[in-house]
PDB file of C-alpha atoms in Angstrom:
ATOM      1  CA  MET A 233       0.085  -0.016  -0.149  1.00 64.00           C
ATOM      2  CA  ALA A 234       1.238   3.294  -0.989  1.00 73.00           C
ATOM      3  CA  ILE A 235       0.604   6.712  -1.120  1.00 85.00           C
ATOM      4  CA  ARG A 236       1.188   8.365  -4.600  1.00 84.00           C
ATOM      5  CA  THR A 237       0.760  11.636  -6.399  1.00 88.00           C
ATOM      6  CA  HIS A 238      -0.415  12.483  -9.887  1.00 86.00           C
ATOM      7  CA  ILE A 239      -0.841  15.730 -11.691  1.00 85.00           C
ATOM      8  CA  PRO A 240      -3.192  15.639 -14.608  1.00 87.00           C
ATOM      9  CA  GLN A 241      -1.486  17.697 -17.533  1.00 81.00           C
ATOM     10  CA  GLU A 242      -4.719  19.473 -18.426  1.00 80.00           C
ATOM     11  CA  THR A 243      -5.235  21.314 -15.075  1.00 83.00           C
ATOM     12  CA  GLN A 244      -1.878  21.052 -13.028  1.00 89.00           C
ATOM     13  CA  HIS A 245      -3.801  19.964 -10.011  1.00 95.00           C
ATOM     14  CA  THR A 246      -1.880  17.555  -7.942  1.00 96.00           C
ATOM     15  CA  TYR A 247      -4.084  14.670  -6.649  1.00 97.00           C
ATOM     16  CA  SER A 248      -2.975  12.446  -3.527  1.00 97.00           C
ATOM     17  CA  TYR A 249      -3.968   8.695  -3.586  1.00 97.00           C
ATOM     18  CA  THR A 250      -3.903   5.378  -1.843  1.00 96.00           C
ATOM     19  CA  HIS A 251      -2.561   2.780  -4.546  1.00 96.00           C
ATOM     20  CA  HIS A 252      -2.300  -0.872  -3.818  1.00 95.00           C
ATOM     21  CA  ALA A 253      -1.530  -2.890  -6.966  1.00 93.00           C
ATOM     22  CA  PRO A 254      -3.896  -6.287  -7.415  1.00 93.00           C
ATOM     23  CA  SER A 255      -2.393  -9.809  -6.540  1.00 86.00           C
ATOM     24  CA  PHE A 256      -1.770 -11.945  -9.704  1.00 72.00           C
ATOM     25  CA  GLN A 257      -3.049 -15.494 -10.202  1.00 67.00           C
ATOM     26  CA  GLY A 258      -0.912 -17.051 -12.681  1.00 60.00           C
ATOM     27  CA  ALA A 259      -0.932 -14.756 -15.746  1.00 63.00           C
ATOM     28  CA  THR A 260      -3.896 -12.737 -14.890  1.00 76.00           C
ATOM     29  CA  SER A 261      -4.675 -10.226 -11.999  1.00 82.00           C
ATOM     30  CA  LYS A 262      -7.996  -9.331 -10.370  1.00 91.00           C
ATOM     31  CA  PRO A 263      -9.218  -5.705 -11.148  1.00 95.00           C
ATOM     32  CA  THR A 264      -8.726  -2.599  -9.484  1.00 97.00           C
ATOM     33  CA  ILE A 265     -11.272  -0.919  -7.264  1.00 98.00           C
ATOM     34  CA  LEU A 266     -11.807   2.878  -7.550  1.00 98.00           C
ATOM     35  CA  LEU A 267     -13.131   4.511  -4.325  1.00 98.00           C
ATOM     36  CA  LEU A 268     -14.710   8.089  -4.456  1.00 98.00           C
ATOM     37  CA  HIS A 269     -15.284   9.519  -0.842  1.00 98.00           C
ATOM     38  CA  GLY A 270     -17.828  12.390   0.085  1.00 97.00           C
ATOM     39  CA  PHE A 271     -18.206  15.262   2.342  1.00 97.00           C
ATOM     40  CA  PRO A 272     -16.749  15.984   4.899  1.00 96.00           C
ATOM     41  CA  SER A 273     -14.480  13.098   4.229  1.00 94.00           C
ATOM     42  CA  THR A 274     -11.023  12.166   2.605  1.00 97.00           C
ATOM     43  CA  SER A 275      -9.844   8.522   1.327  1.00 97.00           C
ATOM     44  CA  TYR A 276      -9.315   7.761   5.032  1.00 97.00           C
ATOM     45  CA  ASP A 277     -13.121   7.153   5.176  1.00 96.00           C
ATOM     46  CA  TRP A 278     -12.241   3.828   3.194  1.00 98.00           C
ATOM     47  CA  ARG A 279     -10.035   2.399   5.871  1.00 97.00           C
ATOM     48  CA  HIS A 280     -12.039  -0.438   6.473  1.00 98.00           C
ATOM     49  CA  GLN A 281     -12.519  -1.349   2.930  1.00 98.00           C
ATOM     50  CA  ILE A 282      -9.414  -0.934   1.369  1.00 98.00           C
ATOM     51  CA  PRO A 283      -7.478  -3.931   3.542  1.00 97.00           C
ATOM     52  CA  TYR A 284     -10.630  -6.130   3.242  1.00 98.00           C
ATOM     53  CA  LEU A 285     -10.717  -5.460  -0.881  1.00 97.00           C
ATOM     54  CA  ALA A 286      -6.997  -5.696  -0.825  1.00 96.00           C
ATOM     55  CA  SER A 287      -7.089  -9.300   0.970  1.00 95.00           C
ATOM     56  CA  LEU A 288      -9.334 -10.491  -1.798  1.00 95.00           C
ATOM     57  CA  GLY A 289      -6.663  -9.730  -4.262  1.00 94.00           C
ATOM     58  CA  TYR A 290      -8.253  -6.253  -5.742  1.00 96.00           C
ATOM     59  CA  GLY A 291      -5.990  -3.620  -6.679  1.00 97.00           C
ATOM     60  CA  ILE A 292      -7.112  -0.133  -4.819  1.00 98.00           C
ATOM     61  CA  ILE A 293      -6.960   3.444  -5.999  1.00 98.00           C
ATOM     62  CA  ALA A 294      -8.430   5.766  -3.516  1.00 98.00           C
ATOM     63  CA  PRO A 295      -7.981   9.462  -4.022  1.00 98.00           C
ATOM     64  CA  ASP A 296      -8.358  12.387  -1.816  1.00 98.00           C
ATOM     65  CA  LEU A 297     -10.835  14.143  -4.271  1.00 98.00           C
ATOM     66  CA  LEU A 298     -10.427  17.693  -5.583  1.00 98.00           C
ATOM     67  CA  GLY A 299     -10.364  20.199  -2.260  1.00 97.00           C
ATOM     68  CA  TYR A 300      -9.536  17.548   0.528  1.00 97.00           C
ATOM     69  CA  GLY A 301      -6.633  16.174   2.050  1.00 95.00           C
ATOM     70  CA  SER A 302      -3.327  16.289   0.162  1.00 94.00           C
ATOM     71  CA  THR A 303      -4.844  17.040  -3.009  1.00 96.00           C
ATOM     72  CA  SER A 304      -4.975  20.536  -4.779  1.00 96.00           C
ATOM     73  CA  LYS A 305      -7.697  22.944  -3.306  1.00 97.00           C
ATOM     74  CA  PRO A 306      -8.331  25.585  -5.797  1.00 96.00           C
ATOM     75  CA  THR A 307     -10.358  28.458  -4.920  1.00 95.00           C
ATOM     76  CA  ASN A 308     -12.035  28.994  -8.338  1.00 95.00           C
ATOM     77  CA  VAL A 309     -15.366  27.215  -8.234  1.00 97.00           C
ATOM     78  CA  ALA A 310     -15.091  26.501 -11.749  1.00 96.00           C
ATOM     79  CA  ALA A 311     -12.603  23.847 -11.170  1.00 97.00           C
ATOM     80  CA  TYR A 312     -14.984  21.880  -9.546  1.00 98.00           C
ATOM     81  CA  LYS A 313     -17.029  20.929 -12.647  1.00 97.00           C
ATOM     82  CA  THR A 314     -17.798  17.260 -12.854  1.00 97.00           C
ATOM     83  CA  LYS A 315     -16.707  16.774 -16.258  1.00 97.00           C
ATOM     84  CA  SER A 316     -13.060  17.923 -15.612  1.00 96.00           C
ATOM     85  CA  MET A 317     -13.074  16.202 -12.272  1.00 98.00           C
ATOM     86  CA  ALA A 318     -13.946  12.902 -14.124  1.00 97.00           C
ATOM     87  CA  ALA A 319     -11.318  13.464 -16.556  1.00 97.00           C
ATOM     88  CA  GLU A 320      -8.765  13.958 -13.753  1.00 97.00           C
ATOM     89  CA  ILE A 321      -9.689  10.387 -12.149  1.00 97.00           C
ATOM     90  CA  ILE A 322      -9.232   8.797 -15.476  1.00 97.00           C
ATOM     91  CA  SER A 323      -6.121  10.651 -15.845  1.00 96.00           C
ATOM     92  CA  ILE A 324      -4.695   8.999 -12.362  1.00 97.00           C
ATOM     93  CA  LEU A 325      -6.057   5.496 -13.856  1.00 97.00           C
ATOM     94  CA  ASP A 326      -3.893   5.895 -16.984  1.00 96.00           C
ATOM     95  CA  ALA A 327      -0.882   7.048 -14.983  1.00 95.00           C
ATOM     96  CA  GLU A 328      -1.191   3.773 -13.151  1.00 95.00           C
ATOM     97  CA  GLY A 329      -1.855   1.797 -16.313  1.00 95.00           C
ATOM     98  CA  VAL A 330      -5.211   0.834 -15.016  1.00 96.00           C
ATOM     99  CA  GLY A 331      -7.828   0.187 -17.786  1.00 95.00           C
ATOM    100  CA  LYS A 332     -11.413  -0.695 -16.475  1.00 97.00           C
ATOM    101  CA  VAL A 333     -12.197  -0.941 -12.735  1.00 98.00           C
ATOM    102  CA  HIS A 334     -14.703  -1.214 -10.467  1.00 98.00           C
ATOM    103  CA  ALA A 335     -16.063   2.276  -9.035  1.00 98.00           C
ATOM    104  CA  VAL A 336     -17.382   2.891  -5.761  1.00 98.00           C
ATOM    105  CA  GLY A 337     -18.867   6.274  -4.356  1.00 98.00           C
ATOM    106  CA  HIS A 338     -20.326   7.384  -1.311  1.00 98.00           C
ATOM    107  CA  ASP A 339     -22.334  10.879  -0.948  1.00 97.00           C
ATOM    108  CA  THR A 340     -21.110  13.542  -3.139  1.00 97.00           C
ATOM    109  CA  GLY A 341     -18.502  10.981  -4.459  1.00 98.00           C
ATOM    110  CA  CYS A 342     -21.632   9.367  -6.095  1.00 98.00           C
ATOM    111  CA  THR A 343     -22.245  12.872  -8.039  1.00 97.00           C
ATOM    112  CA  LEU A 344     -18.785  12.079  -9.616  1.00 98.00           C
ATOM    113  CA  LEU A 345     -19.288   8.475 -10.123  1.00 98.00           C
ATOM    114  CA  SER A 346     -22.571   9.297 -11.986  1.00 98.00           C
ATOM    115  CA  ARG A 347     -20.321  11.575 -14.524  1.00 97.00           C
ATOM    116  CA  LEU A 348     -17.484   8.928 -14.706  1.00 98.00           C
ATOM    117  CA  ALA A 349     -20.147   6.492 -15.915  1.00 97.00           C
ATOM    118  CA  ASP A 350     -21.788   9.091 -18.149  1.00 97.00           C
ATOM    119  CA  TYR A 351     -18.438  10.328 -19.763  1.00 97.00           C
ATOM    120  CA  PHE A 352     -16.194   7.550 -19.611  1.00 97.00           C
ATOM    121  CA  PRO A 353     -18.604   4.192 -19.377  1.00 97.00           C
ATOM    122  CA  GLU A 354     -16.078   2.103 -21.264  1.00 97.00           C
ATOM    123  CA  ARG A 355     -13.386   2.472 -18.215  1.00 98.00           C
ATOM    124  CA  LEU A 356     -16.212   1.000 -15.664  1.00 98.00           C
ATOM    125  CA  LEU A 357     -16.550  -2.636 -15.007  1.00 98.00           C
ATOM    126  CA  SER A 358     -19.336  -1.881 -12.620  1.00 98.00           C
ATOM    127  CA  CYS A 359     -20.668   1.072 -10.339  1.00 98.00           C
ATOM    128  CA  VAL A 360     -21.755   0.874  -6.563  1.00 98.00           C
ATOM    129  CA  PHE A 361     -23.665   3.806  -5.139  1.00 98.00           C
ATOM    130  CA  LEU A 362     -23.471   3.972  -1.434  1.00 98.00           C
ATOM    131  CA  ASP A 363     -26.646   5.703   0.269  1.00 96.00           C
ATOM    132  CA  VAL A 364     -26.780   8.119  -2.753  1.00 96.00           C
ATOM    133  CA  PRO A 365     -28.285   7.248  -6.169  1.00 97.00           C
ATOM    134  CA  TYR A 366     -27.048   7.802  -9.689  1.00 97.00           C
ATOM    135  CA  MET A 367     -27.733  11.658 -10.451  1.00 95.00           C
ATOM    136  CA  SER A 368     -29.306  12.127 -13.574  1.00 93.00           C
ATOM    137  CA  PRO A 369     -27.601  14.946 -15.832  1.00 94.00           C
ATOM    138  CA  GLY A 370     -28.907  17.988 -17.589  1.00 90.00           C
ATOM    139  CA  GLY A 371     -31.194  19.065 -14.959  1.00 90.00           C
ATOM    140  CA  LYS A 372     -31.142  22.264 -13.376  1.00 93.00           C
ATOM    141  CA  PHE A 373     -30.403  22.158  -9.342  1.00 96.00           C
ATOM    142  CA  ASP A 374     -32.959  24.434  -7.462  1.00 97.00           C
ATOM    143  CA  LEU A 375     -32.649  24.103  -3.602  1.00 96.00           C
ATOM    144  CA  ASP A 376     -36.019  26.116  -2.861  1.00 96.00           C
ATOM    145  CA  LEU A 377     -37.859  23.755  -5.127  1.00 96.00           C
ATOM    146  CA  VAL A 378     -35.871  20.419  -3.557  1.00 96.00           C
ATOM    147  CA  ASN A 379     -36.929  21.796   0.140  1.00 96.00           C
ATOM    148  CA  LYS A 380     -40.382  22.251  -0.786  1.00 96.00           C
ATOM    149  CA  VAL A 381     -40.636  18.786  -2.324  1.00 96.00           C
ATOM    150  CA  THR A 382     -38.994  17.223   0.754  1.00 96.00           C
ATOM    151  CA  ARG A 383     -41.251  19.021   3.232  1.00 96.00           C
ATOM    152  CA  GLU A 384     -44.254  17.641   1.258  1.00 96.00           C
ATOM    153  CA  ILE A 385     -43.287  14.078   1.266  1.00 95.00           C
ATOM    154  CA  LEU A 386     -41.146  13.676   4.413  1.00 94.00           C
ATOM    155  CA  GLY A 387     -42.792  16.469   6.418  1.00 94.00           C
ATOM    156  CA  PHE A 388     -39.358  18.202   6.922  1.00 95.00           C
ATOM    157  CA  GLU A 389     -36.633  19.649   4.798  1.00 95.00           C
ATOM    158  CA  LYS A 390     -33.945  17.641   4.351  1.00 95.00           C
ATOM    159  CA  PHE A 391     -31.282  19.829   2.346  1.00 96.00           C
ATOM    160  CA  GLY A 392     -31.267  23.115   4.042  1.00 96.00           C
ATOM    161  CA  TYR A 393     -27.681  22.598   4.971  1.00 97.00           C
ATOM    162  CA  VAL A 394     -26.970  22.936   1.491  1.00 98.00           C
ATOM    163  CA  GLY A 395     -27.524  26.488   1.185  1.00 97.00           C
ATOM    164  CA  PHE A 396     -25.223  27.020   4.207  1.00 98.00           C
ATOM    165  CA  PHE A 397     -22.656  24.938   2.681  1.00 98.00           C
ATOM    166  CA  ALA A 398     -22.637  26.956  -0.574  1.00 98.00           C
ATOM    167  CA  ALA A 399     -22.615  30.258   1.288  1.00 97.00           C
ATOM    168  CA  GLU A 400     -19.406  32.522   1.670  1.00 93.00           C
ATOM    169  CA  GLY A 401     -17.566  31.957   5.055  1.00 94.00           C
ATOM    170  CA  SER A 402     -19.290  28.572   5.813  1.00 97.00           C
ATOM    171  CA  GLY A 403     -16.180  26.879   5.729  1.00 97.00           C
ATOM    172  CA  ASP A 404     -14.471  29.350   8.156  1.00 97.00           C
ATOM    173  CA  LEU A 405     -17.523  28.494  10.556  1.00 97.00           C
ATOM    174  CA  LEU A 406     -17.071  24.861  10.100  1.00 98.00           C
ATOM    175  CA  ASP A 407     -13.333  25.194  11.050  1.00 98.00           C
ATOM    176  CA  ARG A 408     -14.268  27.385  14.102  1.00 98.00           C
ATOM    177  CA  PHE A 409     -16.799  24.923  15.418  1.00 98.00           C
ATOM    178  CA  ALA A 410     -15.382  21.573  14.001  1.00 98.00           C
ATOM    179  CA  ASP A 411     -15.889  19.586  16.982  1.00 97.00           C
ATOM    180  CA  SER A 412     -19.453  20.605  17.129  1.00 98.00           C
ATOM    181  CA  PHE A 413     -19.891  20.033  13.391  1.00 98.00           C
ATOM    182  CA  PHE A 414     -18.286  16.480  13.538  1.00 98.00           C
ATOM    183  CA  THR A 415     -20.482  15.124  16.172  1.00 97.00           C
ATOM    184  CA  LEU A 416     -23.259  16.699  14.168  1.00 98.00           C
ATOM    185  CA  PHE A 417     -22.231  14.705  11.021  1.00 97.00           C
ATOM    186  CA  TYR A 418     -21.350  11.687  12.740  1.00 97.00           C
ATOM    187  CA  PRO A 419     -23.957  11.146  15.550  1.00 96.00           C
ATOM    188  CA  HIS A 420     -24.914   8.449  17.529  1.00 96.00           C
ATOM    189  CA  ASP A 421     -28.620   8.980  16.621  1.00 95.00           C
ATOM    190  CA  PRO A 422     -29.142   9.703  12.801  1.00 94.00           C
ATOM    191  CA  THR A 423     -32.638  11.223  13.388  1.00 94.00           C
ATOM    192  CA  LEU A 424     -30.673  14.070  14.827  1.00 95.00           C
ATOM    193  CA  TRP A 425     -30.585  15.335  11.050  1.00 96.00           C
ATOM    194  CA  ILE A 426     -34.362  15.980  11.134  1.00 95.00           C
ATOM    195  CA  SER A 427     -34.588  18.950  13.439  1.00 96.00           C
ATOM    196  CA  HIS A 428     -30.585  20.140  13.447  1.00 97.00           C
ATOM    197  CA  LEU A 429     -29.260  19.542   9.688  1.00 97.00           C
ATOM    198  CA  GLY A 430     -31.929  19.500   7.419  1.00 96.00           C
ATOM    199  CA  PRO A 431     -34.172  22.535   8.162  1.00 96.00           C
ATOM    200  CA  THR A 432     -32.994  25.748   6.538  1.00 96.00           C
ATOM    201  CA  GLY A 433     -30.850  27.717   9.050  1.00 96.00           C
ATOM    202  CA  ALA A 434     -30.455  24.753  11.525  1.00 97.00           C
ATOM    203  CA  ILE A 435     -26.781  24.097  11.179  1.00 98.00           C
ATOM    204  CA  GLU A 436     -25.833  27.548  11.904  1.00 97.00           C
ATOM    205  CA  LYS A 437     -27.413  27.615  15.062  1.00 97.00           C
ATOM    206  CA  TRP A 438     -26.122  24.476  16.130  1.00 98.00           C
ATOM    207  CA  LEU A 439     -22.519  25.428  15.306  1.00 98.00           C
ATOM    208  CA  VAL A 440     -22.740  28.970  16.701  1.00 97.00           C
ATOM    209  CA  SER A 441     -24.243  27.345  20.073  1.00 97.00           C
ATOM    210  CA  ASP A 442     -21.231  24.923  19.989  1.00 97.00           C
ATOM    211  CA  HIS A 443     -23.675  22.158  20.476  1.00 96.00           C
ATOM    212  CA  ARG A 444     -22.286  18.549  20.508  1.00 96.00           C
ATOM    213  CA  ALA A 445     -24.310  15.610  20.004  1.00 96.00           C
ATOM    214  CA  GLN A 446     -23.356  11.940  21.501  1.00 96.00           C
ATOM    215  CA  LEU A 447     -20.652  10.685  18.843  1.00 96.00           C
ATOM    216  CA  ALA A 448     -21.351   7.471  16.978  1.00 96.00           C
ATOM    217  CA  SER A 449     -19.898   4.514  18.501  1.00 95.00           C
ATOM    218  CA  TYR A 450     -18.283   3.641  15.412  1.00 96.00           C
ATOM    219  CA  ILE A 451     -15.925   6.320  15.564  1.00 97.00           C
ATOM    220  CA  THR A 452     -12.826   5.991  18.297  1.00 97.00           C
ATOM    221  CA  GLU A 453     -10.901   8.577  19.822  1.00 96.00           C
ATOM    222  CA  GLU A 454      -8.269   8.319  17.442  1.00 97.00           C
ATOM    223  CA  GLU A 455     -10.238   8.594  14.338  1.00 97.00           C
ATOM    224  CA  PHE A 456     -11.817  11.619  15.364  1.00 97.00           C
ATOM    225  CA  LYS A 457      -8.421  13.229  15.833  1.00 97.00           C
ATOM    226  CA  THR A 458      -6.958  11.755  12.576  1.00 97.00           C
ATOM    227  CA  HIS A 459     -10.222  13.323  10.844  1.00 96.00           C
ATOM    228  CA  GLN A 460      -9.875  16.773  12.265  1.00 97.00           C
ATOM    229  CA  LYS A 461      -6.240  17.084  11.427  1.00 96.00           C
ATOM    230  CA  LEU A 462      -7.166  16.271   7.971  1.00 95.00           C
ATOM    231  CA  LEU A 463     -10.304  18.308   7.230  1.00 96.00           C
ATOM    232  CA  VAL A 464      -9.799  21.194   9.644  1.00 96.00           C
ATOM    233  CA  GLY A 465      -8.689  24.404   7.733  1.00 94.00           C
ATOM    234  CA  SER A 466      -9.845  22.752   4.643  1.00 94.00           C
ATOM    235  CA  HIS A 467     -13.540  22.696   5.027  1.00 97.00           C
ATOM    236  CA  ASP A 468     -13.843  25.725   2.604  1.00 97.00           C
ATOM    237  CA  SER A 469     -12.167  24.216  -0.432  1.00 97.00           C
ATOM    238  CA  ALA A 470     -14.267  21.115  -0.110  1.00 98.00           C
ATOM    239  CA  LEU A 471     -17.517  23.077   0.303  1.00 98.00           C
ATOM    240  CA  ASN A 472     -16.983  24.312  -3.357  1.00 98.00           C
ATOM    241  CA  TRP A 473     -18.499  21.243  -4.487  1.00 98.00           C
ATOM    242  CA  TYR A 474     -21.858  22.494  -3.139  1.00 98.00           C
ATOM    243  CA  ARG A 475     -21.217  25.898  -4.711  1.00 98.00           C
ATOM    244  CA  ALA A 476     -20.843  24.243  -7.921  1.00 98.00           C
ATOM    245  CA  LEU A 477     -24.144  22.196  -7.602  1.00 97.00           C
ATOM    246  CA  VAL A 478     -26.162  25.522  -6.292  1.00 97.00           C
ATOM    247  CA  SER A 479     -24.729  27.418  -8.900  1.00 97.00           C
ATOM    248  CA  ASN A 480     -25.393  24.983 -11.859  1.00 98.00           C
ATOM    249  CA  ILE A 481     -21.930  24.729 -13.326  1.00 97.00           C
ATOM    250  CA  ASN A 482     -22.337  21.621 -14.697  1.00 97.00           C
ATOM    251  CA  LEU A 483     -25.463  22.186 -16.545  1.00 94.00           C
ATOM    252  CA  GLU A 484     -23.900  23.453 -20.061  1.00 94.00           C
ATOM    253  CA  ASP A 485     -21.549  20.602 -20.331  1.00 94.00           C
ATOM    254  CA  GLU A 486     -24.102  17.960 -19.571  1.00 94.00           C
ATOM    255  CA  LYS A 487     -26.687  19.647 -22.208  1.00 92.00           C
ATOM    256  CA  ALA A 488     -23.661  20.065 -24.783  1.00 92.00           C
ATOM    257  CA  ALA A 489     -22.821  16.207 -24.338  1.00 91.00           C
ATOM    258  CA  LYS A 490     -26.521  14.910 -24.820  1.00 89.00           C
ATOM    259  CA  ILE A 491     -25.903  12.204 -22.075  1.00 88.00           C
ATOM    260  CA  ALA A 492     -28.529   9.708 -21.829  1.00 87.00           C
ATOM    261  CA  PRO A 493     -29.264   8.772 -18.341  1.00 92.00           C
ATOM    262  CA  SER A 494     -28.565   5.377 -18.694  1.00 92.00           C
ATOM    263  CA  LEU A 495     -26.079   2.743 -17.077  1.00 96.00           C
ATOM    264  CA  SER A 496     -24.927  -0.075 -19.103  1.00 93.00           C
ATOM    265  CA  MET A 497     -22.528  -1.853 -16.636  1.00 96.00           C
ATOM    266  CA  PRO A 498     -23.640  -3.703 -13.523  1.00 98.00           C
ATOM    267  CA  VAL A 499     -24.751  -1.470 -10.647  1.00 98.00           C
ATOM    268  CA  LEU A 500     -25.161  -2.244  -7.069  1.00 98.00           C
ATOM    269  CA  LEU A 501     -27.052   0.273  -5.078  1.00 98.00           C
ATOM    270  CA  LEU A 502     -26.257  -0.339  -1.227  1.00 98.00           C
ATOM    271  CA  CYS A 503     -28.331   1.573   1.299  1.00 97.00           C
ATOM    272  CA  PRO A 504     -29.012   1.799   5.153  1.00 97.00           C
ATOM    273  CA  ARG A 505     -32.103   0.081   6.288  1.00 95.00           C
ATOM    274  CA  LYS A 506     -35.261   2.132   5.264  1.00 92.00           C
ATOM    275  CA  SER A 507     -35.907   5.012   7.694  1.00 90.00           C
ATOM    276  CA  GLY A 508     -38.063   8.124   7.903  1.00 87.00           C
ATOM    277  CA  LEU A 509     -34.857  10.047   6.655  1.00 87.00           C
ATOM    278  CA  GLU A 510     -35.127   8.412   2.900  1.00 90.00           C
ATOM    279  CA  MET A 511     -37.078  10.155   0.158  1.00 90.00           C
ATOM    280  CA  PRO A 512     -39.136   7.296  -1.466  1.00 91.00           C
ATOM    281  CA  GLY A 513     -38.475   5.777  -4.734  1.00 92.00           C
ATOM    282  CA  ILE A 514     -34.793   5.602  -4.287  1.00 94.00           C
ATOM    283  CA  GLU A 515     -34.577   2.003  -5.764  1.00 94.00           C
ATOM    284  CA  GLU A 516     -37.422   2.625  -8.390  1.00 95.00           C
ATOM    285  CA  GLY A 517     -35.396   5.624  -9.560  1.00 94.00           C
ATOM    286  CA  MET A 518     -32.219   3.249 -10.015  1.00 97.00           C
ATOM    287  CA  ARG A 519     -34.028   0.645 -11.874  1.00 96.00           C
ATOM    288  CA  ALA A 520     -35.199   3.278 -14.714  1.00 95.00           C
ATOM    289  CA  VAL A 521     -31.557   4.076 -15.620  1.00 96.00           C
ATOM    290  CA  ALA A 522     -29.936   0.695 -14.674  1.00 97.00           C
ATOM    291  CA  SER A 523     -30.800  -2.746 -16.296  1.00 93.00           C
ATOM    292  CA  ASN A 524     -28.535  -4.627 -14.439  1.00 96.00           C
ATOM    293  CA  LEU A 525     -29.274  -3.557 -10.978  1.00 97.00           C
ATOM    294  CA  VAL A 526     -28.564  -5.146  -7.507  1.00 97.00           C
ATOM    295  CA  VAL A 527     -29.954  -3.539  -4.628  1.00 97.00           C
ATOM    296  CA  LYS A 528     -29.046  -4.256  -1.036  1.00 97.00           C
ATOM    297  CA  ARG A 529     -29.345  -2.696   2.426  1.00 98.00           C
ATOM    298  CA  VAL A 530     -27.304  -3.308   5.593  1.00 98.00           C
ATOM    299  CA  SER A 531     -28.833  -3.255   9.158  1.00 97.00           C
ATOM    300  CA  THR A 532     -27.974   0.172  10.296  1.00 96.00           C
ATOM    301  CA  ALA A 533     -29.884   3.490   9.475  1.00 94.00           C
ATOM    302  CA  GLY A 534     -26.857   6.016   9.530  1.00 94.00           C
ATOM    303  CA  HIS A 535     -25.339   7.739   6.205  1.00 96.00           C
ATOM    304  CA  TRP A 536     -21.828   6.483   7.024  1.00 97.00           C
ATOM    305  CA  ILE A 537     -22.543   2.851   6.177  1.00 98.00           C
ATOM    306  CA  GLN A 538     -18.865   1.918   5.130  1.00 98.00           C
ATOM    307  CA  LEU A 539     -17.949   2.926   8.780  1.00 98.00           C
ATOM    308  CA  GLU A 540     -20.937   1.851  10.512  1.00 97.00           C
ATOM    309  CA  ALA A 541     -21.636  -1.305   9.129  1.00 98.00           C
ATOM    310  CA  ARG A 542     -18.247  -2.074   7.850  1.00 98.00           C
ATOM    311  CA  GLU A 543     -18.461  -5.865   7.817  1.00 98.00           C
ATOM    312  CA  GLU A 544     -21.830  -5.860   5.856  1.00 98.00           C
ATOM    313  CA  VAL A 545     -20.558  -3.512   3.368  1.00 98.00           C
ATOM    314  CA  ASN A 546     -17.202  -5.288   2.764  1.00 98.00           C
ATOM    315  CA  ARG A 547     -18.985  -8.737   2.552  1.00 98.00           C
ATOM    316  CA  ILE A 548     -21.550  -7.373   0.165  1.00 98.00           C
ATOM    317  CA  LEU A 549     -19.015  -5.769  -2.086  1.00 98.00           C
ATOM    318  CA  GLY A 550     -16.886  -8.955  -2.319  1.00 97.00           C
ATOM    319  CA  GLU A 551     -19.861 -10.993  -3.221  1.00 97.00           C
ATOM    320  CA  PHE A 552     -20.648  -8.069  -6.064  1.00 97.00           C
ATOM    321  CA  PHE A 553     -17.370  -7.811  -7.516  1.00 97.00           C
ATOM    322  CA  GLY A 554     -16.858 -11.573  -7.363  1.00 93.00           C
ATOM    323  CA  GLY A 555     -19.916 -11.825  -9.509  1.00 90.00           C
ATOM    324  CA  VAL A 556     -19.547  -9.172 -11.882  1.00 89.00           C
ATOM    325  CA  GLY A 557     -15.839 -10.773 -12.785  1.00 68.00           C
ATOM    326  CA  ASN A 558     -13.302  -8.906 -14.909  1.00 67.00           C
TER     327      ASN A 558
END
């Protein structure tokens, strides 16, 4: 296992990533698995999956995505277009001599995975979406409308925090109240998000009051300290993913590409158990775009299934990749 860096020629951004070569079985080797983290994370969030998948013989490439960790942190939101970031990920694969990969995304990493599947389908053996489904291209993101719909369907706003994340100065506030923010994002009780994350203005009130929730039991003190070391001081650059979303900077690229929302490769949707936090229709929406779809659920209800339900996630990933083959 090694930490490597790569600089795509087109952008000159420096990417840092964990690399593990696949094991050879005779003259052939198992494929490589690409792991795409979300927010507020780095490749460190795959700490339970990397050794397990490597023990099965798979290669691993787990980058710190743009704005995170040891990777470049451009301040220009235009750098966070999903088309260019997808091309940068492909450049990493090319630099390692890797052709096709199994690709896994979590949270905002699923948005990047969606565009990888759209722009570079020939490079993907399969796609795995953890907790967040495929994001169809070419649609304008309207945060007010999204919050209105979730109020009508769920009875509460689910994405009010997105407006705060996209606002100027939000990263500084997350850095100032980093411990409070961490306990809100990794709580023992996931339903805390209904009152303190989803409603517009709720996260700001939580932070400035420096509230602390009971921390999830799957986070050790060492992991908490490591996460804060990696993220504090870098929240603002990572939030550019949300600023790109709210400002719809990908709309022109996606419309020009005339992308059909269709996944030709095998797809796994892996979610928590059903709860009041989930928008209905997630499975049906995936079946509409993926003809070869497997849907699995773990026994836990939280968002961070690769941490909380690590053994279940690992087993399901191993079975899925084994069934797909090379």
